Short mmCIF file of C-alpha atoms in Angstrom, two decimals:
data_model
loop_
_atom_site.label_atom_id
_atom_site.label_comp_id
_atom_site.label_asym_id
_atom_site.label_seq_id
_atom_site.Cartn_x
_atom_site.Cartn_y
_atom_site.Cartn_z
CA UNK A 1 118.39 117.17 97.17
CA UNK A 2 117.61 117.65 93.51
CA UNK A 3 113.94 117.91 92.53
CA UNK A 4 112.29 114.91 90.93
CA UNK A 5 111.86 114.87 87.18
CA UNK A 6 108.12 114.71 86.41
CA UNK A 7 108.62 111.56 84.32
CA UNK A 8 109.77 109.64 87.43
CA UNK A 9 106.42 110.19 89.14
CA UNK A 10 104.44 108.11 86.64
CA UNK A 11 104.08 105.09 88.92
CA UNK A 12 103.05 107.31 91.84
CA UNK A 13 100.35 109.03 89.78
CA UNK A 14 99.18 105.74 88.29
CA UNK A 15 98.90 104.26 91.78
CA UNK A 16 96.86 107.25 92.97
CA UNK A 17 94.58 106.95 89.94
CA UNK A 18 94.16 103.22 90.52
CA UNK A 19 93.24 103.79 94.17
CA UNK A 20 90.63 106.36 93.12
CA UNK A 21 89.25 103.98 90.47
CA UNK A 22 89.00 101.20 93.08
CA UNK A 23 87.27 103.56 95.51
CA UNK A 24 84.69 104.50 92.87
CA UNK A 25 83.95 100.81 92.14
CA UNK A 26 83.67 99.96 95.82
CA UNK A 27 81.39 102.93 96.45
CA UNK A 28 79.10 101.80 93.61
CA UNK A 29 78.77 98.41 95.26
CA UNK A 30 78.20 100.02 98.66
CA UNK A 31 75.42 102.22 97.27
CA UNK A 32 73.49 99.24 95.94
CA UNK A 33 74.15 96.81 98.80
CA UNK A 34 71.37 96.62 101.37
CA UNK A 35 72.42 97.59 104.88
CA UNK A 36 73.49 94.64 106.98
CA UNK A 37 75.38 94.14 110.21
CA UNK A 38 76.53 90.69 109.06
CA UNK A 39 80.33 90.86 108.65
CA UNK A 40 80.09 88.56 105.61
CA UNK A 41 77.57 90.80 103.84
CA UNK A 42 78.44 92.84 100.76
CA UNK A 43 77.58 95.97 102.73
CA UNK A 44 80.06 95.29 105.54
CA UNK A 45 82.75 94.06 103.14
CA UNK A 46 82.32 97.14 100.95
CA UNK A 47 82.47 99.38 104.04
CA UNK A 48 85.73 97.72 105.12
CA UNK A 49 87.10 97.96 101.58
CA UNK A 50 86.25 101.68 101.42
CA UNK A 51 88.08 102.22 104.70
CA UNK A 52 91.14 100.32 103.41
CA UNK A 53 91.18 102.33 100.18
CA UNK A 54 90.82 105.65 102.00
CA UNK A 55 93.64 104.66 104.35
CA UNK A 56 95.86 103.75 101.38
CA UNK A 57 94.98 107.06 99.68
CA UNK A 58 95.90 109.01 102.82
CA UNK A 59 99.21 107.18 103.21
CA UNK A 60 99.95 107.59 99.51
CA UNK A 61 99.19 111.31 99.63
CA UNK A 62 101.55 111.78 102.59
CA UNK A 63 104.26 110.02 100.64
CA UNK A 64 103.66 112.36 97.69
CA UNK A 65 103.90 115.40 99.93
CA UNK A 66 107.25 114.25 101.34
CA UNK A 67 110.36 114.96 99.33
CA UNK A 68 110.55 112.64 96.33
CA UNK A 69 113.68 113.25 94.33
CA UNK A 70 116.11 111.71 91.88
CA UNK A 71 116.77 108.86 94.32
CA UNK A 72 113.56 107.29 92.96
CA UNK A 73 115.02 107.06 89.49
CA UNK A 74 118.32 105.69 90.78
CA UNK A 75 116.94 103.47 93.55
CA UNK A 76 116.72 99.68 93.42
CA UNK A 77 112.98 99.67 94.21
CA UNK A 78 111.94 101.59 91.09
CA UNK A 79 111.60 98.54 88.87
CA UNK A 80 109.60 96.69 91.51
CA UNK A 81 107.35 99.70 92.13
CA UNK A 82 106.71 100.10 88.39
CA UNK A 83 105.93 96.38 87.97
CA UNK A 84 103.57 96.36 90.98
CA UNK A 85 101.89 99.55 89.80
CA UNK A 86 101.30 98.10 86.33
CA UNK A 87 99.92 94.87 87.83
CA UNK A 88 97.56 96.84 90.10
CA UNK A 89 96.35 98.98 87.18
CA UNK A 90 95.84 95.88 85.01
CA UNK A 91 93.78 94.24 87.78
CA UNK A 92 91.66 97.36 88.27
CA UNK A 93 91.05 97.61 84.51
CA UNK A 94 90.12 93.90 84.38
CA UNK A 95 87.61 94.32 87.20
CA UNK A 96 86.19 97.49 85.64
CA UNK A 97 85.43 95.51 82.47
CA UNK A 98 83.45 92.76 84.24
CA UNK A 99 80.63 92.51 86.72
CA UNK A 100 81.90 93.93 89.98
CA UNK A 101 81.82 91.99 93.22
CA UNK A 102 83.24 93.20 96.47
CA UNK A 103 85.69 90.29 96.43
CA UNK A 104 87.06 91.46 93.07
CA UNK A 105 87.39 95.06 94.23
CA UNK A 106 89.05 93.97 97.50
CA UNK A 107 91.60 91.91 95.53
CA UNK A 108 92.45 94.94 93.39
CA UNK A 109 92.79 97.08 96.52
CA UNK A 110 95.25 94.58 97.99
CA UNK A 111 97.42 94.86 94.86
CA UNK A 112 97.52 98.65 94.80
CA UNK A 113 98.04 98.86 98.58
CA UNK A 114 101.17 96.77 98.00
CA UNK A 115 102.44 99.47 95.67
CA UNK A 116 101.84 102.11 98.34
CA UNK A 117 103.83 99.99 100.79
CA UNK A 118 106.74 99.83 98.33
CA UNK A 119 106.83 103.63 98.08
CA UNK A 120 107.01 103.73 101.87
CA UNK A 121 110.04 101.42 101.73
CA UNK A 122 112.12 103.97 99.83
CA UNK A 123 114.93 104.90 102.24
CA UNK A 124 114.62 108.67 101.88
CA UNK A 125 110.87 108.92 102.51
CA UNK A 126 109.90 109.43 106.12
CA UNK A 127 106.75 107.78 107.41
CA UNK A 128 103.96 109.84 108.82
#
């Protein structure tokens, strides 16, 4: 397999950066939320959101470690991955510009996790 051109990894890097940005926002909320065992509380929702983000980051990192080659540039999923990545970044930027609630951060996490799932759908990337 031929190595990937750096320019084809833009969506992957943008997705990673968006996940990290979402994690930072969620952690800020978690730091200020009073401890609660109530599943509907900001604390428990932020804890669950952090876990979801960390899981997505781990899965995304594994995908980056696997061989990613010119098939990305030629594959049919590239356009969809780029569009989803841009939408996730736009949502994260929108949330960063307003008052943060755990619901907003969770919605952004859902968008970027969808991008991670699309990378996993590429036929030449093995799951881990």
